[in-house]
Amino acid sequence: MPFPAHPREDHAVHIDFETSENSTLGVEWEVALVDRESGELAPRAQEVLEAVVGEYPELGEEGDHPQVTGEFLQNTVEMVTGVCSAVPEAVEHLAQTQDRIRKITDPRSLEIFAAGTHPFSDWTEQPVVDAERYYKVLDRAQYWGRQMVIFGMHVHVGIDHRDKALPVLDGLMNYYPHLLALSANSPYWCGHDTGYASHRALIFQQLSTAGLPFHFDSWSEYEAYVSDLMETGVIEEISENRWDIRPVPRFGTVEMRVCDGPSNLREIGALAALTQCLVESFSRTLDEGRSIAVMPPWHHQENKWRAARYGLDAVVIRDAQNHERPVAEDLTEVLNRLEPLAAELGCADELGYVETMMTGETGYQRQRRIAEANGGDLRAVVRDIVAQNREIR
């Protein structure tokens, strides 16, 4: 008996979508702690988090929402903004939070390390946070779960109507390789050059619910999909569906999770601005009664691989008719098109920094240049990333 063409809808759970003010945003930035002398990952996040919240209670549960949290690994701290109306506000939130974390880490001989992966620390030696939900990930994913020594950046953008969420997701999927190529910042793994601009992207997709999202024609089909995951024990609640781009109904947002962790706040601002402008452009397209193009899933799969492998040198597939174009060339056209919108949203300078990244160096390019200039010493790469994080605002 063949499978049905679409997910079953007769048993679907109802998923409320809390609408947000259009194009408001929130940013999440995962960073690692490293030892100042050795550059190795340091599993001291809980110690740092307790000290930060003790000094600044408003950053913890006593505030509107936690702005510093732990993550999967004991070496990881995540900074989270509040709901922001513009990108500069989000960047300033992160800057203030990071300054407060640094007041705790500096006297402890710890540094903040921000990239997609650590260049040389051994993943087998990184302890997981003592929490049941993380042990469940390890139990299910086994070898691949232990390798999740990765760090990313997530951008939530508000959607003013539930029925826009999935079409906006489809729109962002068309620019997945642009976002990944621009943010790629993980060429090294366990002391080796992987040959990829973003090794993180390929590691993360090994979790059963991670990777590229599926396409759904309606919200009810999406509800049926989530119901199937719950009924078959794949997930227990919706946040365990870890797509690279996903709707987040409880916030009323679409969340972009494509990017490697950027090394400095300028890059955070650039990637957030590009994401916000793309989402707003799709929202306006839908308001005008027009549709958003949907590409075949195999095109998206190939584009992800090309961007992860080649970064800004990738040639990507741009439409269902198999037209191809260098991703950097296409990004230039996208930036020109989005300029007026960026001015309207108050992120023109941040969007403009995308061009600076393209004409200068992105993360993976810089890491390789620093390694080559230092005879392959990857400790120099860590020192450079630490310095960028301190100096580039």
mmCIF file of C-alpha atoms in Angstrom:
data_model
loop_
_atom_site.group_PDB
_atom_site.id
_atom_site.type_symbol
_atom_site.label_atom_id
_atom_site.label_comp_id
_atom_site.label_asym_id
_atom_site.label_seq_id
_atom_site.Cartn_x
_atom_site.Cartn_y
_atom_site.Cartn_z
ATOM 1 C CA MET A 1 0.000 0.000 0.000
ATOM 2 C CA PRO A 2 1.530 3.367 -0.992
ATOM 3 C CA PHE A 3 2.003 6.134 1.559
ATOM 4 C CA PRO A 4 -0.496 9.017 1.373
ATOM 5 C CA ALA A 5 0.621 12.010 -0.691
ATOM 6 C CA HIS A 6 0.339 14.306 2.329
ATOM 7 C CA PRO A 7 0.545 13.784 6.100
ATOM 8 C CA ARG A 8 -2.670 12.606 7.731
ATOM 9 C CA GLU A 9 -4.718 15.435 9.216
ATOM 10 C CA ASP A 10 -7.449 13.490 11.007
ATOM 11 C CA HIS A 11 -5.423 13.062 14.208
ATOM 12 C CA ALA A 12 -3.407 16.277 14.197
ATOM 13 C CA VAL A 13 -2.812 18.264 17.369
ATOM 14 C CA HIS A 14 -3.834 21.899 17.250
ATOM 15 C CA ILE A 15 -0.827 24.243 17.389
ATOM 16 C CA ASP A 16 -1.604 27.846 18.296
ATOM 17 C CA PHE A 17 0.637 30.438 16.683
ATOM 18 C CA GLU A 18 1.173 33.509 18.834
ATOM 19 C CA THR A 19 1.376 36.302 16.309
ATOM 20 C CA SER A 20 4.056 38.933 16.813
ATOM 21 C CA GLU A 21 4.548 42.447 15.621
ATOM 22 C CA ASN A 22 5.908 42.061 12.114
ATOM 23 C CA SER A 23 9.709 41.890 11.815
ATOM 24 C CA THR A 24 10.492 42.305 15.494
ATOM 25 C CA LEU A 25 13.440 40.093 16.254
ATOM 26 C CA GLY A 26 15.440 38.229 18.839
ATOM 27 C CA VAL A 27 18.952 36.832 18.524
ATOM 28 C CA GLU A 28 20.597 33.869 20.252
ATOM 29 C CA TRP A 29 24.403 33.525 20.200
ATOM 30 C CA GLU A 30 26.151 30.374 21.395
ATOM 31 C CA VAL A 31 29.747 30.878 22.496
ATOM 32 C CA ALA A 32 32.312 28.639 24.160
ATOM 33 C CA LEU A 33 34.614 29.184 27.107
ATOM 34 C CA VAL A 34 38.305 28.506 26.531
ATOM 35 C CA ASP A 35 41.312 28.473 28.814
ATOM 36 C CA ARG A 36 43.327 31.656 28.325
ATOM 37 C CA GLU A 37 46.710 29.908 28.218
ATOM 38 C CA SER A 38 46.054 26.708 26.275
ATOM 39 C CA GLY A 39 43.091 27.787 24.142
ATOM 40 C CA GLU A 40 41.373 24.494 24.967
ATOM 41 C CA LEU A 41 37.644 24.327 25.598
ATOM 42 C CA ALA A 42 36.887 24.774 29.297
ATOM 43 C CA PRO A 43 33.875 22.953 30.841
ATOM 44 C CA ARG A 44 33.112 25.732 33.314
ATOM 45 C CA ALA A 45 29.877 27.184 31.977
ATOM 46 C CA GLN A 46 27.817 26.345 35.062
ATOM 47 C CA GLU A 47 30.326 28.096 37.312
ATOM 48 C CA VAL A 48 30.271 31.163 35.069
ATOM 49 C CA LEU A 49 26.481 31.213 34.722
ATOM 50 C CA GLU A 50 25.945 31.021 38.459
ATOM 51 C CA ALA A 51 28.391 33.879 39.011
ATOM 52 C CA VAL A 52 26.851 36.023 36.259
ATOM 53 C CA VAL A 53 23.302 35.576 37.542
ATOM 54 C CA GLY A 54 24.486 36.135 41.108
ATOM 55 C CA GLU A 55 25.997 39.452 40.059
ATOM 56 C CA TYR A 56 23.253 40.400 37.585
ATOM 57 C CA PRO A 57 19.985 38.687 38.624
ATOM 58 C CA GLU A 58 18.077 40.399 35.810
ATOM 59 C CA LEU A 59 19.953 38.232 33.291
ATOM 60 C CA GLY A 60 18.569 35.040 34.846
ATOM 61 C CA GLU A 61 15.138 33.743 35.654
ATOM 62 C CA GLU A 62 14.346 36.814 37.777
ATOM 63 C CA GLY A 63 14.194 38.992 34.659
ATOM 64 C CA ASP A 64 11.589 38.963 31.886
ATOM 65 C CA HIS A 65 13.342 35.920 30.446
ATOM 66 C CA PRO A 66 16.829 34.404 30.813
ATOM 67 C CA GLN A 67 19.416 36.328 28.808
ATOM 68 C CA VAL A 68 22.285 33.981 29.665
ATOM 69 C CA THR A 69 21.718 30.243 29.669
ATOM 70 C CA GLY A 70 23.566 26.983 29.444
ATOM 71 C CA GLU A 71 23.449 24.687 26.464
ATOM 72 C CA PHE A 72 24.149 21.047 25.595
ATOM 73 C CA LEU A 73 27.813 21.163 26.635
ATOM 74 C CA GLN A 74 29.447 22.283 29.857
ATOM 75 C CA ASN A 75 31.734 24.578 27.845
ATOM 76 C CA THR A 76 28.899 26.575 26.247
ATOM 77 C CA VAL A 77 27.109 29.783 27.200
ATOM 78 C CA GLU A 78 24.213 31.155 25.193
ATOM 79 C CA MET A 79 23.359 34.859 25.106
ATOM 80 C CA VAL A 80 19.749 35.727 24.295
ATOM 81 C CA THR A 81 18.287 39.145 23.531
ATOM 82 C CA GLY A 82 14.847 40.335 24.460
ATOM 83 C CA VAL A 83 12.300 41.156 21.772
ATOM 84 C CA CYS A 84 13.886 43.952 19.730
ATOM 85 C CA SER A 85 12.402 46.321 17.175
ATOM 86 C CA ALA A 86 15.639 46.760 15.224
ATOM 87 C CA VAL A 87 18.978 45.051 14.692
ATOM 88 C CA PRO A 88 21.115 47.717 16.437
ATOM 89 C CA GLU A 89 19.046 47.197 19.577
ATOM 90 C CA ALA A 90 19.654 43.427 19.445
ATOM 91 C CA VAL A 91 23.387 43.894 18.931
ATOM 92 C CA GLU A 92 23.557 46.308 21.864
ATOM 93 C CA HIS A 93 21.733 43.790 24.078
ATOM 94 C CA LEU A 94 24.323 41.147 23.216
ATOM 95 C CA ALA A 95 27.199 43.575 23.729
ATOM 96 C CA GLN A 96 25.995 44.475 27.216
ATOM 97 C CA THR A 97 25.442 40.841 28.145
ATOM 98 C CA GLN A 98 28.850 39.843 26.869
ATOM 99 C CA ASP A 99 30.522 42.645 28.827
ATOM 100 C CA ARG A 100 28.893 41.335 31.987
ATOM 101 C CA ILE A 101 29.991 37.769 31.262
ATOM 102 C CA ARG A 102 33.521 39.004 30.673
ATOM 103 C CA LYS A 103 33.625 40.590 34.129
ATOM 104 C CA ILE A 104 33.174 37.061 35.454
ATOM 105 C CA THR A 105 35.443 35.212 33.013
ATOM 106 C CA ASP A 106 38.420 37.616 32.994
ATOM 107 C CA PRO A 107 39.539 36.973 36.581
ATOM 108 C CA ARG A 108 39.032 33.239 36.040
ATOM 109 C CA SER A 109 41.545 33.096 33.145
ATOM 110 C CA LEU A 110 38.748 32.243 30.724
ATOM 111 C CA GLU A 111 38.074 33.741 27.306
ATOM 112 C CA ILE A 112 34.970 33.872 25.133
ATOM 113 C CA PHE A 113 35.450 31.882 21.920
ATOM 114 C CA ALA A 114 32.926 32.386 19.115
ATOM 115 C CA ALA A 115 32.979 30.210 15.989
ATOM 116 C CA GLY A 116 31.126 27.213 14.565
ATOM 117 C CA THR A 117 33.553 24.621 15.947
ATOM 118 C CA HIS A 118 36.722 24.642 18.034
ATOM 119 C CA PRO A 119 39.807 24.038 15.862
ATOM 120 C CA PHE A 120 41.548 21.417 17.960
ATOM 121 C CA SER A 121 39.826 20.432 21.225
ATOM 122 C CA ASP A 122 38.830 16.751 21.230
ATOM 123 C CA TRP A 123 35.063 16.260 21.091
ATOM 124 C CA THR A 124 35.343 13.018 23.077
ATOM 125 C CA GLU A 125 36.540 14.971 26.115
ATOM 126 C CA GLN A 126 33.671 17.499 26.281
ATOM 127 C CA PRO A 127 31.192 16.766 29.102
ATOM 128 C CA VAL A 128 27.474 17.289 28.609
ATOM 129 C CA VAL A 129 25.361 19.387 30.973
ATOM 130 C CA ASP A 130 23.723 17.250 33.657
ATOM 131 C CA ALA A 131 20.137 17.458 32.412
ATOM 132 C CA GLU A 132 17.698 14.711 31.480
ATOM 133 C CA ARG A 133 16.831 16.188 28.085
ATOM 134 C CA TYR A 134 20.481 16.206 27.039
ATOM 135 C CA TYR A 135 21.042 12.647 28.228
ATOM 136 C CA LYS A 136 18.055 11.659 26.080
ATOM 137 C CA VAL A 137 19.751 13.225 23.056
ATOM 138 C CA LEU A 138 22.916 11.260 23.798
ATOM 139 C CA ASP A 139 21.050 8.023 24.345
ATOM 140 C CA ARG A 140 19.202 8.384 21.064
ATOM 141 C CA ALA A 141 21.983 9.807 18.878
ATOM 142 C CA GLN A 142 24.927 7.915 20.433
ATOM 143 C CA TYR A 143 28.183 8.575 18.497
ATOM 144 C CA TRP A 144 26.756 11.494 16.520
ATOM 145 C CA GLY A 145 25.204 13.018 19.603
ATOM 146 C CA ARG A 146 28.571 13.122 21.351
ATOM 147 C CA GLN A 147 29.989 15.048 18.395
ATOM 148 C CA MET A 148 27.669 18.037 18.844
ATOM 149 C CA VAL A 149 30.576 20.252 19.917
ATOM 150 C CA ILE A 150 29.203 23.020 17.732
ATOM 151 C CA PHE A 151 28.124 26.625 18.178
ATOM 152 C CA GLY A 152 25.629 28.659 16.169
ATOM 153 C CA MET A 153 23.597 31.832 15.891
ATOM 154 C CA HIS A 154 19.803 31.864 15.710
ATOM 155 C CA VAL A 155 17.586 34.748 14.607
ATOM 156 C CA HIS A 156 13.856 34.879 15.399
ATOM 157 C CA VAL A 157 11.774 37.243 13.264
ATOM 158 C CA GLY A 158 8.180 38.077 14.169
ATOM 159 C CA ILE A 159 5.308 37.106 11.865
ATOM 160 C CA ASP A 160 1.976 38.913 12.088
ATOM 161 C CA HIS A 161 -0.156 36.004 10.886
ATOM 162 C CA ARG A 162 0.118 32.247 11.263
ATOM 163 C CA ASP A 163 -0.528 31.597 7.581
ATOM 164 C CA LYS A 164 2.625 33.489 6.658
ATOM 165 C CA ALA A 165 4.926 31.270 8.728
ATOM 166 C CA LEU A 166 5.382 28.361 6.336
ATOM 167 C CA PRO A 167 5.624 30.467 3.130
ATOM 168 C CA VAL A 168 8.216 32.685 4.857
ATOM 169 C CA LEU A 169 10.113 29.527 5.811
ATOM 170 C CA ASP A 170 10.051 28.507 2.136
ATOM 171 C CA GLY A 171 11.389 31.928 1.196
ATOM 172 C CA LEU A 172 14.291 31.685 3.634
ATOM 173 C CA MET A 173 15.081 28.224 2.291
ATOM 174 C CA ASN A 174 15.754 29.796 -1.100
ATOM 175 C CA TYR A 175 18.504 31.855 0.579
ATOM 176 C CA TYR A 176 19.819 29.099 2.806
ATOM 177 C CA PRO A 177 23.155 28.813 0.929
ATOM 178 C CA HIS A 178 23.639 32.585 1.072
ATOM 179 C CA LEU A 179 23.276 32.642 4.859
ATOM 180 C CA LEU A 180 25.458 29.568 5.355
ATOM 181 C CA ALA A 181 28.209 30.671 2.967
ATOM 182 C CA LEU A 182 28.381 34.094 4.572
ATOM 183 C CA SER A 183 28.472 32.753 8.134
ATOM 184 C CA ALA A 184 30.657 29.667 7.528
ATOM 185 C CA ASN A 185 33.177 29.637 10.369
ATOM 186 C CA SER A 186 34.133 26.023 11.108
ATOM 187 C CA PRO A 187 36.805 24.667 8.758
ATOM 188 C CA TYR A 188 38.785 22.825 11.446
ATOM 189 C CA TRP A 189 37.889 19.787 13.543
ATOM 190 C CA CYS A 190 40.131 17.982 16.030
ATOM 191 C CA GLY A 191 43.230 19.629 14.623
ATOM 192 C CA HIS A 192 42.496 18.920 10.960
ATOM 193 C CA ASP A 193 41.310 21.065 8.075
ATOM 194 C CA THR A 194 38.114 19.325 6.987
ATOM 195 C CA GLY A 195 38.117 20.904 3.532
ATOM 196 C CA TYR A 196 34.722 22.411 4.358
ATOM 197 C CA ALA A 197 33.907 26.036 5.074
ATOM 198 C CA SER A 198 31.215 24.888 7.539
ATOM 199 C CA HIS A 199 31.882 21.522 9.139
ATOM 200 C CA ARG A 200 29.288 22.416 11.788
ATOM 201 C CA ALA A 201 26.436 22.355 9.261
ATOM 202 C CA LEU A 202 27.119 18.730 8.381
ATOM 203 C CA ILE A 203 27.606 17.581 11.972
ATOM 204 C CA PHE A 204 24.367 19.092 13.243
ATOM 205 C CA GLN A 205 22.194 17.425 10.605
ATOM 206 C CA GLN A 206 23.073 13.988 12.022
ATOM 207 C CA LEU A 207 20.433 14.422 14.745
ATOM 208 C CA SER A 208 17.206 12.766 13.627
ATOM 209 C CA THR A 209 15.046 15.907 13.628
ATOM 210 C CA ALA A 210 17.771 18.368 12.568
ATOM 211 C CA GLY A 211 18.667 19.527 9.085
ATOM 212 C CA LEU A 212 16.535 20.859 6.276
ATOM 213 C CA PRO A 213 12.817 21.393 6.918
ATOM 214 C CA PHE A 214 10.095 19.801 4.856
ATOM 215 C CA HIS A 215 7.641 21.757 2.720
ATOM 216 C CA PHE A 216 3.974 21.893 3.731
ATOM 217 C CA ASP A 217 1.152 23.444 1.755
ATOM 218 C CA SER A 218 -0.910 24.286 4.836
ATOM 219 C CA TRP A 219 -0.634 24.766 8.584
ATOM 220 C CA SER A 220 -2.847 21.721 9.124
ATOM 221 C CA GLU A 221 -0.317 19.566 7.260
ATOM 222 C CA TYR A 222 2.403 20.889 9.554
ATOM 223 C CA GLU A 223 0.227 20.074 12.580
ATOM 224 C CA ALA A 224 -0.218 16.534 11.255
ATOM 225 C CA TYR A 225 3.534 16.177 10.846
ATOM 226 C CA VAL A 226 4.186 17.277 14.437
ATOM 227 C CA SER A 227 1.461 14.881 15.605
ATOM 228 C CA ASP A 228 3.168 12.015 13.800
ATOM 229 C CA LEU A 229 6.484 12.840 15.480
ATOM 230 C CA MET A 230 4.848 12.867 18.893
ATOM 231 C CA GLU A 231 2.749 9.760 18.317
ATOM 232 C CA THR A 232 5.777 7.750 17.203
ATOM 233 C CA GLY A 233 7.951 8.970 20.081
ATOM 234 C CA VAL A 234 10.412 10.968 17.974
ATOM 235 C CA ILE A 235 9.767 14.114 20.018
ATOM 236 C CA GLU A 236 7.876 14.929 23.195
ATOM 237 C CA GLU A 237 7.383 18.626 22.539
ATOM 238 C CA ILE A 238 7.681 20.843 19.505
ATOM 239 C CA SER A 239 11.046 22.476 20.289
ATOM 240 C CA GLU A 240 12.716 19.072 19.874
ATOM 241 C CA ASN A 241 12.111 19.423 16.142
ATOM 242 C CA ARG A 242 15.495 20.986 15.397
ATOM 243 C CA TRP A 243 15.210 22.118 11.778
ATOM 244 C CA ASP A 244 17.708 24.628 10.406
ATOM 245 C CA ILE A 245 14.751 26.962 9.760
ATOM 246 C CA ARG A 246 11.531 26.443 11.684
ATOM 247 C CA PRO A 247 8.345 28.133 12.874
ATOM 248 C CA VAL A 248 8.255 28.781 16.627
ATOM 249 C CA PRO A 249 4.531 29.008 17.431
ATOM 250 C CA ARG A 250 4.909 30.028 21.099
ATOM 251 C CA PHE A 251 6.850 33.154 20.067
ATOM 252 C CA GLY A 252 5.046 33.863 16.799
ATOM 253 C CA THR A 253 8.315 33.770 14.862
ATOM 254 C CA VAL A 254 10.234 32.030 12.147
ATOM 255 C CA GLU A 255 13.646 31.026 13.486
ATOM 256 C CA MET A 256 16.711 30.984 11.248
ATOM 257 C CA ARG A 257 19.254 28.481 12.648
ATOM 258 C CA VAL A 258 21.463 28.124 9.566
ATOM 259 C CA CYS A 259 24.485 30.124 10.672
ATOM 260 C CA ASP A 260 27.758 29.081 12.241
ATOM 261 C CA GLY A 261 28.595 31.101 15.332
ATOM 262 C CA PRO A 262 30.038 34.462 14.187
ATOM 263 C CA SER A 263 33.246 35.651 15.859
ATOM 264 C CA ASN A 264 32.226 39.255 16.521
ATOM 265 C CA LEU A 265 29.261 41.554 16.979
ATOM 266 C CA ARG A 266 29.628 43.214 13.564
ATOM 267 C CA GLU A 267 29.005 39.861 11.890
ATOM 268 C CA ILE A 268 26.105 39.168 14.250
ATOM 269 C CA GLY A 269 24.527 42.443 13.136
ATOM 270 C CA ALA A 270 25.100 41.745 9.445
ATOM 271 C CA LEU A 271 23.545 38.275 9.536
ATOM 272 C CA ALA A 272 20.622 39.444 11.672
ATOM 273 C CA ALA A 273 19.963 42.330 9.291
ATOM 274 C CA LEU A 274 20.019 40.091 6.231
ATOM 275 C CA THR A 275 17.605 37.681 7.908
ATOM 276 C CA GLN A 276 15.234 40.417 9.079
ATOM 277 C CA CYS A 277 15.159 42.093 5.669
ATOM 278 C CA LEU A 278 14.518 38.818 3.849
ATOM 279 C CA VAL A 279 11.633 37.928 6.175
ATOM 280 C CA GLU A 280 10.077 41.373 5.849
ATOM 281 C CA SER A 281 10.364 41.196 2.050
ATOM 282 C CA PHE A 282 8.565 37.833 2.029
ATOM 283 C CA SER A 283 5.881 39.142 4.370
ATOM 284 C CA ARG A 284 5.197 42.049 2.044
ATOM 285 C CA THR A 285 5.099 39.727 -0.950
ATOM 286 C CA LEU A 286 2.350 37.737 0.778
ATOM 287 C CA ASP A 287 0.489 40.918 1.784
ATOM 288 C CA GLU A 288 0.399 41.841 -1.894
ATOM 289 C CA GLY A 289 -1.299 38.555 -2.723
ATOM 290 C CA ARG A 290 1.738 37.100 -4.453
ATOM 291 C CA SER A 291 3.277 33.704 -3.757
ATOM 292 C CA ILE A 292 6.799 32.700 -2.791
ATOM 293 C CA ALA A 293 8.641 30.300 -5.068
ATOM 294 C CA VAL A 294 9.223 26.781 -3.753
ATOM 295 C CA MET A 295 12.282 24.938 -4.992
ATOM 296 C CA PRO A 296 12.572 21.137 -5.157
ATOM 297 C CA PRO A 297 13.961 19.629 -1.946
ATOM 298 C CA TRP A 298 16.921 18.085 -3.752
ATOM 299 C CA HIS A 299 17.973 21.566 -4.858
ATOM 300 C CA HIS A 300 17.999 22.720 -1.236
ATOM 301 C CA GLN A 301 19.966 19.654 -0.193
ATOM 302 C CA GLU A 302 22.593 20.279 -2.863
ATOM 303 C CA ASN A 303 22.766 24.002 -2.100
ATOM 304 C CA LYS A 304 23.373 23.304 1.581
ATOM 305 C CA TRP A 305 26.207 20.941 0.753
ATOM 306 C CA ARG A 306 27.789 23.354 -1.740
ATOM 307 C CA ALA A 307 27.682 26.263 0.715
ATOM 308 C CA ALA A 308 29.097 24.093 3.516
ATOM 309 C CA ARG A 309 31.873 22.824 1.258
ATOM 310 C CA TYR A 310 32.846 25.937 -0.695
ATOM 311 C CA GLY A 311 31.524 28.891 1.308
ATOM 312 C CA LEU A 312 31.417 32.082 -0.753
ATOM 313 C CA ASP A 313 33.024 30.252 -3.686
ATOM 314 C CA ALA A 314 29.950 28.060 -4.067
ATOM 315 C CA VAL A 315 27.861 28.065 -7.225
ATOM 316 C CA VAL A 316 24.256 27.537 -6.162
ATOM 317 C CA ILE A 317 21.001 26.523 -7.824
ATOM 318 C CA ARG A 318 18.642 29.478 -7.863
ATOM 319 C CA ASP A 319 15.327 28.114 -9.102
ATOM 320 C CA ALA A 320 13.354 25.055 -10.103
ATOM 321 C CA GLN A 321 14.554 25.498 -13.686
ATOM 322 C CA ASN A 322 18.128 24.604 -12.602
ATOM 323 C CA HIS A 323 19.652 28.021 -13.242
ATOM 324 C CA GLU A 324 22.940 28.356 -11.350
ATOM 325 C CA ARG A 325 24.907 31.350 -10.159
ATOM 326 C CA PRO A 326 27.889 32.091 -7.900
ATOM 327 C CA VAL A 327 26.485 32.713 -4.444
ATOM 328 C CA ALA A 328 28.597 35.846 -3.938
ATOM 329 C CA GLU A 329 27.279 37.337 -7.173
ATOM 330 C CA ASP A 330 23.710 36.557 -6.165
ATOM 331 C CA LEU A 331 24.268 38.018 -2.696
ATOM 332 C CA THR A 332 25.381 41.310 -4.220
ATOM 333 C CA GLU A 333 22.119 41.544 -6.138
ATOM 334 C CA VAL A 334 20.127 40.629 -3.023
ATOM 335 C CA LEU A 335 21.841 43.375 -1.005
ATOM 336 C CA ASN A 336 21.038 45.981 -3.655
ATOM 337 C CA ARG A 337 17.410 44.911 -3.673
ATOM 338 C CA LEU A 338 17.117 44.988 0.123
ATOM 339 C CA GLU A 339 18.858 48.348 0.689
ATOM 340 C CA PRO A 340 15.674 50.482 0.788
ATOM 341 C CA LEU A 341 14.021 47.988 3.130
ATOM 342 C CA ALA A 342 17.049 47.998 5.440
ATOM 343 C CA ALA A 343 16.882 51.789 5.666
ATOM 344 C CA GLU A 344 13.217 51.528 6.598
ATOM 345 C CA LEU A 345 13.912 48.870 9.266
ATOM 346 C CA GLY A 346 16.840 50.810 10.735
ATOM 347 C CA CYS A 347 19.555 48.290 9.847
ATOM 348 C CA ALA A 348 21.183 49.845 6.766
ATOM 349 C CA ASP A 349 24.650 49.958 8.322
ATOM 350 C CA GLU A 350 24.385 46.373 9.532
ATOM 351 C CA LEU A 351 23.198 45.104 6.150
ATOM 352 C CA GLY A 352 25.992 47.069 4.498
ATOM 353 C CA TYR A 353 28.514 45.126 6.566
ATOM 354 C CA VAL A 354 27.559 42.004 4.604
ATOM 355 C CA GLU A 355 29.398 43.514 1.641
ATOM 356 C CA THR A 356 32.398 44.216 3.882
ATOM 357 C CA MET A 357 32.452 40.553 4.876
ATOM 358 C CA MET A 358 32.271 39.476 1.244
ATOM 359 C CA THR A 359 35.053 41.747 0.052
ATOM 360 C CA GLY A 360 37.251 41.169 3.089
ATOM 361 C CA GLU A 361 37.182 37.881 4.942
ATOM 362 C CA THR A 362 34.518 35.650 6.353
ATOM 363 C CA GLY A 363 35.190 33.389 9.326
ATOM 364 C CA TYR A 364 36.439 30.277 7.558
ATOM 365 C CA GLN A 365 38.722 32.327 5.292
ATOM 366 C CA ARG A 366 40.246 34.171 8.209
ATOM 367 C CA GLN A 367 40.809 31.000 10.209
ATOM 368 C CA ARG A 368 42.724 29.411 7.331
ATOM 369 C CA ARG A 369 44.790 32.550 6.720
ATOM 370 C CA ILE A 370 45.773 32.810 10.397
ATOM 371 C CA ALA A 371 46.679 29.112 10.518
ATOM 372 C CA GLU A 372 48.847 29.391 7.403
ATOM 373 C CA ALA A 373 50.576 32.545 8.669
ATOM 374 C CA ASN A 374 51.466 30.688 11.896
ATOM 375 C CA GLY A 375 52.801 27.501 10.371
ATOM 376 C CA GLY A 376 49.597 25.563 10.988
ATOM 377 C CA ASP A 377 49.457 26.392 14.702
ATOM 378 C CA LEU A 378 45.739 26.338 15.466
ATOM 379 C CA ARG A 379 46.283 27.945 18.858
ATOM 380 C CA ALA A 380 46.909 31.127 16.864
ATOM 381 C CA VAL A 381 43.452 30.708 15.319
ATOM 382 C CA VAL A 382 41.874 30.537 18.781
ATOM 383 C CA ARG A 383 43.817 33.593 19.931
ATOM 384 C CA ASP A 384 42.690 35.525 16.867
ATOM 385 C CA ILE A 385 39.021 34.601 17.394
ATOM 386 C CA VAL A 386 39.262 35.622 21.050
ATOM 387 C CA ALA A 387 40.823 38.941 20.005
ATOM 388 C CA GLN A 388 38.137 39.591 17.385
ATOM 389 C CA ASN A 389 35.479 39.026 19.985
ATOM 390 C CA ARG A 390 37.082 41.597 22.276
ATOM 391 C CA GLU A 391 37.986 44.221 19.717
ATOM 392 C CA ILE A 392 35.390 44.274 16.915
ATOM 393 C CA ARG A 393 32.151 45.946 18.036
#
